[in-house]
C-alpha cells in the first residue's frame, strides 16, 4: 500500500506529525518536492524534533529517501544530520538515499532569493529565503548542479563557474559578493555522494518496498500551478508530483491523505479569504502556537475554508482527510466555516485564478456551535464531545470526503485513527 501525505491549505497542517505516526509501519518514506523551506515538527514523549529536508520517518529509524523533485542545500542537509546525531538518531548510507539527479541549492541561490524579494518591494512574496525559487529556476534553465556532478571535481568547477557567469551581472548590480565555496563543497562531496542512488530504479522495486509513504511539503494552495499565484512556492506541491519527483510509476493501491487544519493558517504574503485580523485570529495563533518553524514568523490565522478544501481534494485526488489541531478550537463558543465566496456579487465555489480578484473575495460563512470542552489528547473517536463530532461531520458533508484521522495534540499518541489506517498500512 502507498500513502501520499499532502497539505491541503497553505502549509504547516501537521504533515510531519502524521508522517511520523504512519511511518511506524512503513518500509520507506520519501520526500518528492520542495526543500528546506519546509519545517516539519514531530513530538514523541515530550521530545520535539524539527526537520526541514529529511523525511519525518527518520525519527522512527526507517529507511528514507529524497527524490529528484526536491532542491537540496548540502550545507543544510549536513547540519540536519549532525543535529539528529546529537539527539541520538543516526543518519547514514543505510537509512538515507538521495536521488543522484537532485539539483543543489548553492549559496548563490540564497543571495538571489534575497535580491529578488527586495526587487519586488511592496509585492514581496515573503519567501523563506532559502534559495528555493532561484534553485528551481536554474533547474528549469538547465544550468543546475546535481548530486551526480559532485563525483567529478573538474566538471563541478566548470559548472559552478558557468552558473556564476550566468548570474554575474545581477550580483554585480546589487553589489553582492559571494565567497568562493567550491573547496568547501568539494570537501563535502565524497560524503554526500555516498548517499546517492538511482532512486527511480530502487523505488520501483515493489517487492521490497511494499509500504511507502510519500511526504509532501508546503500545501496545495502554494503549488506553482494551482496555488494562489504568484504568492506560491516554486514547486508542484500536489500529489501528482510524486511521480515526476521520484520516478515512482505504480498507480495502484494508493491512498492520498489530505492533511488539513481544523482552521486555516498562512505564513508569508498572499490572499487569505478567511483571515481573522481580530481577537479570534490572535487567539488561534496563541493557542495553536502558530509561529513558523523555518522563519519563526507569526502565522496568519483564519476560519476553515471548505471552498479551498474542495479544490484541494479534487487537485490531489484525496481519498481521506486527516483533520489536525481540533483541540485548538476547544474554547470557542461559535465557529465559522466558509462555504462560498462572494466576489462583486457573483458567488464562486472555487478560488479564481485572477490575482486582481483575490482582494475582492468576501467569504460566506455558516456558523456552528463550539464544544467548549477539552479535546486535547483524546485518542478515541467516541470520547470526543458531541458538538466536536458534529463539526467534523459538517466538514465531511461540505468537503464530500471522509475524515479518517483526527489529531488532538502534537504528540504521536494524540491521534484518532477512525478508519484503522495505521492498522492497514
Ligand atoms: P507541517 O509543516 O505540516 O509538518 O506542520 P508544522 O510542523 O510546521 O506545524 C504544525 C504544528 O502543529 C507543529 O508545531 C506540531 O507539533 C503541531 N501540531 C500537529 N498536530 C497538532 C494537533 O493536533 N494539535 C496541536 N495542538 N498541535 C498540533
Ligand atoms: P511546510 O512543509 C508554510 C511559503 C513561504 C512563502 C512562499 C514562498 O512546513 O508546510 P519559498 O521559500 O518556498 O520560495 O516561499 O511559500 N512556504 C511555506 N509556508 N509551510 C511551508 O512548508 C512553506 N514553505 C514555503 O512562507 O509565502
Ligand atoms: Mg511546517
Short mmCIF file of C-alpha atoms and ligand atoms in Angstrom, two decimals:
data_model
loop_
_atom_site.label_atom_id
_atom_site.label_comp_id
_atom_site.label_asym_id
_atom_site.label_seq_id
_atom_site.Cartn_x
_atom_site.Cartn_y
_atom_site.Cartn_z
CA UNK A 1 0.00 0.00 0.00
CA UNK A 2 1.24 3.50 -0.83
CA UNK A 3 0.36 6.66 1.07
CA UNK A 4 0.83 10.20 -0.11
CA UNK A 5 0.69 12.92 2.51
CA UNK A 6 -0.26 16.33 1.14
CA UNK A 7 -1.04 19.61 2.83
CA UNK A 8 -4.42 20.87 1.62
CA UNK A 9 -4.07 24.50 2.71
CA UNK A 10 -1.03 26.83 2.81
CA UNK A 11 1.37 24.51 4.64
CA UNK A 12 2.01 23.71 8.30
CA UNK A 13 -1.07 21.50 8.55
CA UNK A 14 0.77 18.93 10.67
CA UNK A 15 2.19 16.76 7.88
CA UNK A 16 5.34 15.89 9.85
CA UNK A 17 3.35 14.59 12.80
CA UNK A 18 1.19 12.38 10.58
CA UNK A 19 4.11 11.05 8.51
CA UNK A 20 5.92 10.12 11.72
CA UNK A 21 2.80 8.38 13.04
CA UNK A 22 2.24 6.47 9.78
CA UNK A 23 5.88 5.56 9.30
CA UNK A 24 5.98 3.14 12.23
CA UNK A 25 4.60 0.53 9.79
CA UNK A 26 6.30 1.71 6.58
CA UNK A 27 9.24 0.37 4.54
CA UNK A 28 10.30 3.70 3.04
CA UNK A 29 9.46 7.38 3.48
CA UNK A 30 10.18 9.70 0.57
CA UNK A 31 10.25 13.48 0.06
CA UNK A 32 9.34 14.44 -3.52
CA UNK A 33 9.37 18.26 -3.77
CA UNK A 34 10.35 21.49 -2.04
CA UNK A 35 13.47 21.78 0.04
CA UNK A 36 14.49 23.16 3.39
CA UNK A 37 11.75 25.78 3.15
CA UNK A 38 9.68 23.04 4.83
CA UNK A 39 9.54 22.79 8.62
CA UNK A 40 8.03 19.57 9.92
CA UNK A 41 7.59 19.14 13.66
CA UNK A 42 7.39 15.80 15.40
CA UNK A 43 6.75 15.27 19.08
CA UNK A 44 7.49 11.99 20.76
CA UNK A 45 7.15 11.77 24.54
CA UNK A 46 7.98 15.41 25.27
CA UNK A 47 10.88 15.45 22.81
CA UNK A 48 10.40 17.76 19.84
CA UNK A 49 12.19 17.26 16.51
CA UNK A 50 12.17 19.80 13.69
CA UNK A 51 13.00 18.56 10.22
CA UNK A 52 13.47 20.59 7.07
CA UNK A 53 14.86 18.22 4.48
CA UNK A 54 14.98 14.77 5.96
CA UNK A 55 11.78 12.74 5.69
CA UNK A 56 9.93 12.51 9.00
CA UNK A 57 10.28 8.70 9.02
CA UNK A 58 13.87 9.17 10.14
CA UNK A 59 12.69 9.72 13.73
CA UNK A 60 11.24 6.19 13.63
CA UNK A 61 14.57 4.92 12.32
CA UNK A 62 13.02 3.98 9.00
CA UNK A 63 14.61 3.95 5.57
CA UNK A 64 14.17 7.35 3.98
CA UNK A 65 14.77 8.86 0.57
CA UNK A 66 14.89 12.29 -1.01
CA UNK A 67 13.71 12.39 -4.61
CA UNK A 68 14.82 14.44 -7.60
CA UNK A 69 11.81 16.76 -7.23
CA UNK A 70 13.49 18.27 -4.17
CA UNK A 71 16.12 21.02 -4.36
CA UNK A 72 18.78 20.21 -1.82
CA UNK A 73 21.08 22.52 0.12
CA UNK A 74 24.09 20.32 1.05
CA UNK A 75 25.07 22.56 3.97
CA UNK A 76 21.53 22.39 5.38
CA UNK A 77 21.41 18.62 4.97
CA UNK A 78 24.68 18.03 6.80
CA UNK A 79 23.61 20.38 9.60
CA UNK A 80 20.36 18.48 9.98
CA UNK A 81 22.11 15.13 10.07
CA UNK A 82 24.52 16.46 12.72
CA UNK A 83 21.66 17.85 14.83
CA UNK A 84 19.91 14.50 14.78
CA UNK A 85 23.11 12.74 15.79
CA UNK A 86 23.25 14.95 18.89
CA UNK A 87 19.75 13.64 19.65
CA UNK A 88 20.79 10.03 19.26
CA UNK A 89 19.41 9.49 15.75
CA UNK A 90 21.98 8.22 13.30
CA UNK A 91 21.56 9.01 9.63
CA UNK A 92 23.93 7.13 7.35
CA UNK A 93 24.11 5.41 3.99
CA UNK A 94 21.96 2.55 5.24
CA UNK A 95 18.90 4.63 6.09
CA UNK A 96 19.09 7.62 3.74
CA UNK A 97 19.10 7.57 -0.07
CA UNK A 98 19.46 10.67 -2.19
CA UNK A 99 18.40 10.54 -5.84
CA UNK A 100 21.56 11.15 -7.85
CA UNK A 101 19.71 13.60 -10.12
CA UNK A 102 18.70 16.03 -7.35
CA UNK A 103 19.57 19.66 -8.13
CA UNK A 104 21.51 21.56 -5.49
CA UNK A 105 20.77 24.82 -3.73
CA UNK A 106 24.07 26.71 -3.52
CA UNK A 107 24.97 29.91 -1.64
CA UNK A 108 24.33 31.93 -4.82
CA UNK A 109 20.66 30.87 -4.73
CA UNK A 110 20.16 32.24 -1.24
CA UNK A 111 21.65 35.58 -2.32
CA UNK A 112 19.43 35.66 -5.41
CA UNK A 113 16.37 34.89 -3.26
CA UNK A 114 17.19 37.95 -1.11
CA UNK A 115 17.76 40.19 -4.13
CA UNK A 116 14.56 39.04 -5.85
CA UNK A 117 12.50 39.71 -2.73
CA UNK A 118 13.97 43.19 -2.39
CA UNK A 119 13.22 43.89 -6.04
CA UNK A 120 9.58 43.00 -5.54
CA UNK A 121 9.29 45.81 -2.97
CA UNK A 122 5.71 46.11 -1.70
CA UNK A 123 4.81 42.93 -3.58
CA UNK A 124 7.36 40.74 -1.86
CA UNK A 125 6.29 37.12 -1.57
CA UNK A 126 7.64 36.59 1.92
CA UNK A 127 9.76 33.62 0.87
CA UNK A 128 11.74 31.63 3.39
CA UNK A 129 14.93 33.00 1.73
CA UNK A 130 16.36 29.50 1.50
CA UNK A 131 17.10 29.89 -2.22
CA UNK A 132 14.23 27.65 -3.31
CA UNK A 133 12.89 29.77 -6.19
CA UNK A 134 16.29 30.59 -7.74
CA UNK A 135 17.38 26.93 -7.48
CA UNK A 136 14.28 25.73 -9.34
CA UNK A 137 14.83 28.49 -11.92
CA UNK A 138 18.34 27.17 -12.58
CA UNK A 139 16.98 23.64 -12.78
CA UNK A 140 14.47 24.60 -15.46
CA UNK A 141 17.14 26.76 -17.11
CA UNK A 142 19.30 23.63 -17.39
CA UNK A 143 22.25 25.14 -15.55
CA UNK A 144 21.84 23.42 -12.19
CA UNK A 145 24.47 21.38 -10.41
CA UNK A 146 23.26 17.94 -9.47
CA UNK A 147 24.43 15.41 -6.91
CA UNK A 148 25.90 13.24 -9.68
CA UNK A 149 28.24 16.14 -10.57
CA UNK A 150 29.86 16.00 -7.13
CA UNK A 151 31.88 13.00 -8.19
CA UNK A 152 33.83 14.94 -10.81
CA UNK A 153 35.80 17.89 -9.34
CA UNK A 154 36.82 19.45 -12.66
CA UNK A 155 33.34 19.26 -14.10
CA UNK A 156 31.92 20.61 -10.85
CA UNK A 157 34.23 23.63 -11.01
CA UNK A 158 33.24 24.30 -14.61
CA UNK A 159 29.55 24.07 -13.81
CA UNK A 160 29.82 26.38 -10.80
CA UNK A 161 31.76 28.91 -12.91
CA UNK A 162 29.08 28.71 -15.61
CA UNK A 163 26.33 29.26 -13.09
CA UNK A 164 28.06 32.27 -11.58
CA UNK A 165 28.79 33.72 -15.01
CA UNK A 166 25.09 33.46 -15.83
CA UNK A 167 24.07 35.45 -12.75
CA UNK A 168 27.16 37.71 -12.69
CA UNK A 169 25.51 40.90 -13.91
CA UNK A 170 22.75 40.76 -11.34
CA UNK A 171 25.15 40.10 -8.48
CA UNK A 172 27.39 42.99 -9.55
CA UNK A 173 24.41 45.30 -10.00
CA UNK A 174 23.20 44.66 -6.47
CA UNK A 175 26.68 44.65 -5.01
CA UNK A 176 26.54 41.09 -3.73
CA UNK A 177 29.77 39.29 -3.17
CA UNK A 178 29.61 35.53 -2.68
CA UNK A 179 32.56 33.89 -1.04
CA UNK A 180 34.12 31.08 -3.01
CA UNK A 181 32.54 27.85 -1.78
CA UNK A 182 33.96 25.42 -4.32
CA UNK A 183 36.58 23.93 -1.97
CA UNK A 184 34.04 23.60 0.83
CA UNK A 185 31.62 21.80 -1.48
CA UNK A 186 34.38 19.57 -2.72
CA UNK A 187 35.22 18.63 0.88
CA UNK A 188 31.64 17.55 1.44
CA UNK A 189 31.18 15.88 -1.90
CA UNK A 190 32.54 12.43 -1.14
CA UNK A 191 30.38 12.13 1.97
CA UNK A 192 27.28 13.35 0.11
CA UNK A 193 27.90 11.30 -2.98
CA UNK A 194 27.84 8.11 -0.92
CA UNK A 195 24.14 8.67 -0.22
CA UNK A 196 23.30 8.93 -3.88
CA UNK A 197 21.46 6.25 -5.82
CA UNK A 198 19.37 5.97 -8.96
CA UNK A 199 16.26 6.30 -6.81
CA UNK A 200 13.81 5.69 -9.66
CA UNK A 201 15.25 2.18 -10.00
CA UNK A 202 15.17 1.34 -6.31
CA UNK A 203 11.75 2.76 -5.55
CA UNK A 204 10.07 0.76 -8.32
CA UNK A 205 11.12 -2.47 -6.63
CA UNK A 206 7.60 -3.13 -5.39
CA UNK A 207 8.52 -6.46 -3.78
CA UNK A 208 10.96 -4.75 -1.46
CA UNK A 209 9.10 -1.52 -0.81
CA UNK A 210 5.54 -2.62 -0.18
CA UNK A 211 4.59 0.15 2.21
CA UNK A 212 5.82 3.54 1.13
CA UNK A 213 4.88 6.96 2.47
CA UNK A 214 5.41 9.96 0.19
CA UNK A 215 5.86 13.04 2.34
CA UNK A 216 4.68 16.29 0.82
CA UNK A 217 5.94 19.69 1.86
CA UNK A 218 4.11 23.03 1.76
CA UNK A 219 0.42 22.95 0.86
CA UNK A 220 -1.75 22.71 -2.25
CA UNK A 221 -2.50 26.44 -2.29
CA UNK A 222 1.26 27.08 -2.53
CA UNK A 223 1.51 24.92 -5.68
CA UNK A 224 3.33 26.71 -8.53
CA UNK A 225 0.48 25.92 -10.95
CA UNK A 226 -2.64 25.61 -8.83
CA UNK A 227 -1.87 27.80 -5.82
CA UNK A 228 -2.54 31.49 -5.26
CA UNK A 229 -0.02 32.53 -7.94
CA UNK A 230 2.29 34.46 -7.70
CA UNK A 231 2.12 34.01 -3.91
CA UNK A 232 3.27 30.42 -4.08
CA UNK A 233 6.41 28.35 -3.78
CA UNK A 234 8.36 27.21 -6.84
CA UNK A 235 7.46 23.52 -6.91
CA UNK A 236 4.36 21.48 -7.61
CA UNK A 237 3.10 20.56 -4.18
CA UNK A 238 0.10 18.47 -5.23
CA UNK A 239 0.11 14.68 -5.20
CA UNK A 240 0.76 14.31 -8.96
CA UNK A 241 4.30 15.45 -8.23
CA UNK A 242 5.22 12.18 -6.50
CA UNK A 243 5.68 10.52 -9.90
CA UNK A 244 7.95 13.09 -11.54
CA UNK A 245 9.61 13.93 -8.21
CA UNK A 246 10.83 10.37 -7.54
CA UNK A 247 10.42 8.29 -10.70
CA UNK A 248 7.89 6.03 -8.95
CA UNK A 249 5.42 4.80 -11.55
CA UNK A 250 2.94 2.46 -9.90
CA UNK A 251 -0.56 3.98 -9.92
CA UNK A 252 -2.25 1.25 -7.86
CA UNK A 253 -3.04 0.73 -4.16
CA UNK A 254 -2.63 4.34 -3.28
CA UNK A 255 -4.28 6.39 -0.58
CA UNK A 256 -3.89 10.15 -0.69
CA UNK A 257 -4.24 11.68 2.75
CA UNK A 258 -5.06 15.38 2.80
CA UNK A 259 -3.64 16.90 5.97
CA UNK A 260 -5.99 19.68 6.99
CA UNK A 261 -6.04 22.02 9.94
CA UNK A 262 -9.40 22.42 11.66
CA UNK A 263 -8.97 26.14 10.87
CA UNK A 264 -6.62 27.86 8.38
CA UNK A 265 -3.17 29.44 8.58
CA UNK A 266 -0.78 31.04 6.16
CA UNK A 267 2.75 32.37 6.57
CA UNK A 268 4.09 34.93 4.12
CA UNK A 269 2.21 37.21 1.75
CA UNK A 270 -0.78 36.46 -0.43
CA UNK A 271 -4.54 36.13 -0.41
CA UNK A 272 -6.29 34.52 2.53
CA UNK A 273 -10.08 34.95 2.25
CA UNK A 274 -10.98 33.71 5.75
CA UNK A 275 -8.17 35.52 7.57
CA UNK A 276 -9.13 36.90 11.01
CA UNK A 277 -7.49 40.17 11.93
CA UNK A 278 -9.14 40.29 15.33
CA UNK A 279 -9.12 38.70 18.79
CA UNK A 280 -10.15 35.30 17.47
CA UNK A 281 -7.27 35.33 14.99
CA UNK A 282 -4.91 36.25 17.82
CA UNK A 283 -6.43 33.54 20.00
CA UNK A 284 -5.94 30.84 17.33
CA UNK A 285 -2.33 31.95 16.87
CA UNK A 286 -1.63 31.78 20.60
CA UNK A 287 -3.47 28.55 21.32
CA UNK A 288 -2.18 26.86 18.16
CA UNK A 289 1.35 28.17 18.70
CA UNK A 290 1.29 29.41 15.15
CA UNK A 291 4.84 30.53 14.59
CA UNK A 292 6.80 29.46 11.51
CA UNK A 293 9.16 26.53 12.09
CA UNK A 294 11.64 27.82 9.50
CA UNK A 295 11.45 31.61 9.74
CA UNK A 296 9.82 32.00 13.20
CA UNK A 297 7.34 34.41 11.62
CA UNK A 298 3.88 34.71 13.10
CA UNK A 299 1.42 32.69 11.02
CA UNK A 300 -1.75 34.43 9.88
CA UNK A 301 -4.88 32.61 11.17
CA UNK A 302 -8.48 32.30 10.00
CA UNK A 303 -11.58 30.13 9.76
CA UNK A 304 -11.85 26.79 7.98
CA UNK A 305 -12.42 27.28 4.27
CA UNK A 306 -14.40 24.47 2.65
CA UNK A 307 -14.20 26.11 -0.80
CA UNK A 308 -10.44 25.82 -0.71
CA UNK A 309 -10.64 22.28 0.66
CA UNK A 310 -12.91 21.06 -2.11
CA UNK A 311 -10.45 22.46 -4.62
CA UNK A 312 -7.52 20.70 -2.91
CA UNK A 313 -9.41 17.43 -2.72
CA UNK A 314 -10.04 17.49 -6.47
CA UNK A 315 -6.49 18.58 -7.37
CA UNK A 316 -4.88 15.85 -5.27
CA UNK A 317 -7.40 13.03 -5.59
CA UNK A 318 -7.63 12.93 -1.82
CA UNK A 319 -9.16 9.71 -0.50
CA UNK A 320 -9.14 10.61 3.21
CA UNK A 321 -8.90 13.79 5.23
CA UNK A 322 -6.69 13.97 8.31
CA UNK A 323 -8.10 16.75 10.49
CA UNK A 324 -5.42 18.25 12.75
CA UNK A 325 -5.37 20.71 15.64
CA UNK A 326 -9.01 20.16 16.55
CA UNK A 327 -8.02 20.92 20.16
CA UNK A 328 -7.11 24.50 19.21
CA UNK A 329 -10.83 25.25 18.71
CA UNK A 330 -11.80 23.86 22.12
CA UNK A 331 -12.67 27.13 23.86
CA UNK A 332 -14.60 28.86 21.09
CA UNK A 333 -18.31 29.47 21.63
CA UNK A 334 -19.09 29.65 17.94
CA UNK A 335 -17.12 28.53 14.90
CA UNK A 336 -17.43 29.81 11.35
CA UNK A 337 -16.95 27.68 8.26
CA UNK A 338 -16.56 29.31 4.87
CA UNK A 339 -18.98 27.74 2.38
CA UNK A 340 -18.62 30.05 -0.63
CA UNK A 341 -17.05 33.26 -1.95
CA UNK A 342 -18.89 36.41 -2.93
CA UNK A 343 -16.85 38.36 -5.47
CA UNK A 344 -18.54 41.56 -6.56
CA UNK A 345 -21.98 39.98 -6.16
CA UNK A 346 -21.11 36.76 -8.01
CA UNK A 347 -20.94 33.52 -5.99
CA UNK A 348 -17.91 31.31 -6.53
CA UNK A 349 -17.45 27.74 -5.36
CA UNK A 350 -13.74 27.85 -6.18
CA UNK A 351 -10.78 30.18 -5.89
CA UNK A 352 -10.46 32.01 -9.21
CA UNK A 353 -7.05 32.26 -10.88
CA UNK A 354 -7.05 36.03 -11.45
CA UNK A 355 -4.77 37.77 -8.96
CA UNK A 356 -6.76 41.02 -9.11
CA UNK A 357 -9.87 39.22 -7.80
CA UNK A 358 -8.16 37.91 -4.66
CA UNK A 359 -8.66 41.11 -2.64
CA UNK A 360 -12.33 41.26 -3.55
CA UNK A 361 -13.30 37.89 -2.10
CA UNK A 362 -15.91 38.07 0.66
CA UNK A 363 -16.27 34.72 2.40
CA UNK A 364 -19.79 33.41 3.04
CA UNK A 365 -19.97 31.71 6.43
CA UNK A 366 -22.04 29.09 8.14
CA UNK A 367 -21.86 29.36 11.94
CA UNK A 368 -21.88 26.26 14.12
CA UNK A 369 -21.69 25.75 17.89
CA UNK A 370 -18.34 25.29 19.59
CA UNK A 371 -17.99 22.47 22.14
CA UNK A 372 -16.21 24.43 24.89
CA UNK A 373 -14.64 21.42 26.50
CA UNK A 374 -11.16 19.99 26.12
CA UNK A 375 -10.38 17.54 23.33
CA UNK A 376 -6.62 17.77 23.93
CA UNK A 377 -5.00 14.35 23.80
CA UNK A 378 -8.20 12.38 23.12
CA UNK A 379 -7.33 9.30 21.09
CA UNK A 380 -10.67 7.57 20.70
CA UNK A 381 -13.45 8.95 18.50
CA UNK A 382 -16.22 8.07 20.95
CA UNK A 383 -14.59 10.25 23.62
CA UNK A 384 -14.94 13.39 21.54
CA UNK A 385 -17.67 15.80 22.66
CA UNK A 386 -20.85 15.58 20.56
CA UNK A 387 -20.51 19.09 19.21
CA UNK A 388 -16.95 18.37 18.05
CA UNK A 389 -18.25 15.29 16.21
CA UNK A 390 -20.95 17.48 14.68
CA UNK A 391 -18.28 19.93 13.50
CA UNK A 392 -16.32 17.08 11.90
CA UNK A 393 -19.47 15.70 10.25
CA UNK A 394 -20.34 19.14 8.90
CA UNK A 395 -16.88 19.46 7.37
CA UNK A 396 -17.21 15.98 5.82
CA UNK A 397 -20.54 16.95 4.30
CA UNK A 398 -19.14 20.18 2.86
CA UNK A 399 -15.92 18.55 1.59
CA UNK A 400 -17.76 15.46 0.33
CA UNK A 401 -14.87 13.41 1.71
CA UNK A 402 -14.48 11.36 4.87
CA UNK A 403 -12.32 12.41 7.81
CA UNK A 404 -10.36 9.26 8.66
CA UNK A 405 -7.91 10.57 11.21
CA UNK A 406 -8.29 13.31 13.82
CA UNK A 407 -5.33 14.84 15.61
CA UNK A 408 -5.87 16.33 19.06
CA UNK A 409 -2.32 17.29 20.04
CA UNK A 410 1.24 17.43 18.74
CA UNK A 411 2.30 14.07 20.17
CA UNK A 412 2.27 10.86 18.16
CA UNK A 413 -0.16 9.35 20.66
CA UNK A 414 -2.66 12.19 20.38
CA UNK A 415 -4.22 10.75 17.25
CA UNK A 416 -7.61 9.17 16.49
CA UNK A 417 -7.47 6.57 13.73
CA UNK A 418 -11.18 6.38 12.90
CA UNK A 419 -10.83 4.09 9.90
CA UNK A 420 -7.90 1.97 11.09
CA UNK A 421 -5.44 3.35 8.53
CA UNK A 422 -2.39 2.60 10.68
CA UNK A 423 -3.53 -0.98 11.14
CA UNK A 424 -3.83 -1.46 7.40
CA UNK A 425 -0.62 0.11 6.23
P1 LIG B 1 3.94 20.66 8.83
O1 LIG B 1 4.81 21.66 8.16
O2 LIG B 1 2.69 20.38 8.06
O3 LIG B 1 4.66 19.40 9.22
O4 LIG B 1 3.46 21.34 10.18
P2 LIG B 1 4.38 22.14 11.24
O5 LIG B 1 5.17 21.16 12.00
O6 LIG B 1 5.09 23.25 10.56
O7 LIG B 1 3.27 22.83 12.12
C1 LIG B 1 2.31 22.12 12.81
C2 LIG B 1 2.44 22.44 14.31
O8 LIG B 1 1.31 21.98 14.99
C3 LIG B 1 3.63 21.74 14.96
O9 LIG B 1 4.13 22.55 15.98
C4 LIG B 1 3.01 20.47 15.53
O10 LIG B 1 3.73 19.98 16.66
C5 LIG B 1 1.66 20.98 15.94
N1 LIG B 1 0.57 20.00 15.87
C6 LIG B 1 0.37 19.00 14.97
N2 LIG B 1 -0.82 18.39 15.19
C7 LIG B 1 -1.38 19.03 16.24
C8 LIG B 1 -2.63 18.89 16.94
O11 LIG B 1 -3.47 18.08 16.59
N3 LIG B 1 -2.85 19.75 17.97
C9 LIG B 1 -1.95 20.70 18.36
N4 LIG B 1 -2.26 21.49 19.38
N5 LIG B 1 -0.77 20.84 17.74
C10 LIG B 1 -0.50 20.05 16.69
P1 LIG B 2 5.77 23.14 5.31
O1 LIG B 2 6.29 21.94 4.58
C1 LIG B 2 4.20 27.21 5.09
C2 LIG B 2 5.72 29.78 1.88
C3 LIG B 2 6.60 30.96 2.28
C4 LIG B 2 6.22 31.94 1.18
C5 LIG B 2 6.06 31.05 -0.04
C6 LIG B 2 7.27 31.01 -0.95
O2 LIG B 2 6.38 23.37 6.63
O3 LIG B 2 4.28 23.17 5.31
P2 LIG B 2 9.66 29.81 -0.73
O4 LIG B 2 10.75 29.99 0.28
O5 LIG B 2 9.14 28.44 -0.84
O6 LIG B 2 10.01 30.39 -2.08
O7 LIG B 2 8.44 30.75 -0.18
O8 LIG B 2 5.80 29.75 0.46
N1 LIG B 2 6.19 28.46 2.38
C7 LIG B 2 5.60 27.79 3.37
N2 LIG B 2 4.56 28.13 4.18
N3 LIG B 2 4.77 25.99 5.21
C8 LIG B 2 5.78 25.63 4.40
O9 LIG B 2 6.30 24.38 4.40
C9 LIG B 2 6.27 26.56 3.45
N4 LIG B 2 7.25 26.54 2.53
C10 LIG B 2 7.18 27.71 1.87
O10 LIG B 2 6.26 31.43 3.54
O11 LIG B 2 4.97 32.52 1.45
MG1 LIG B 3 5.77 23.47 8.57
#
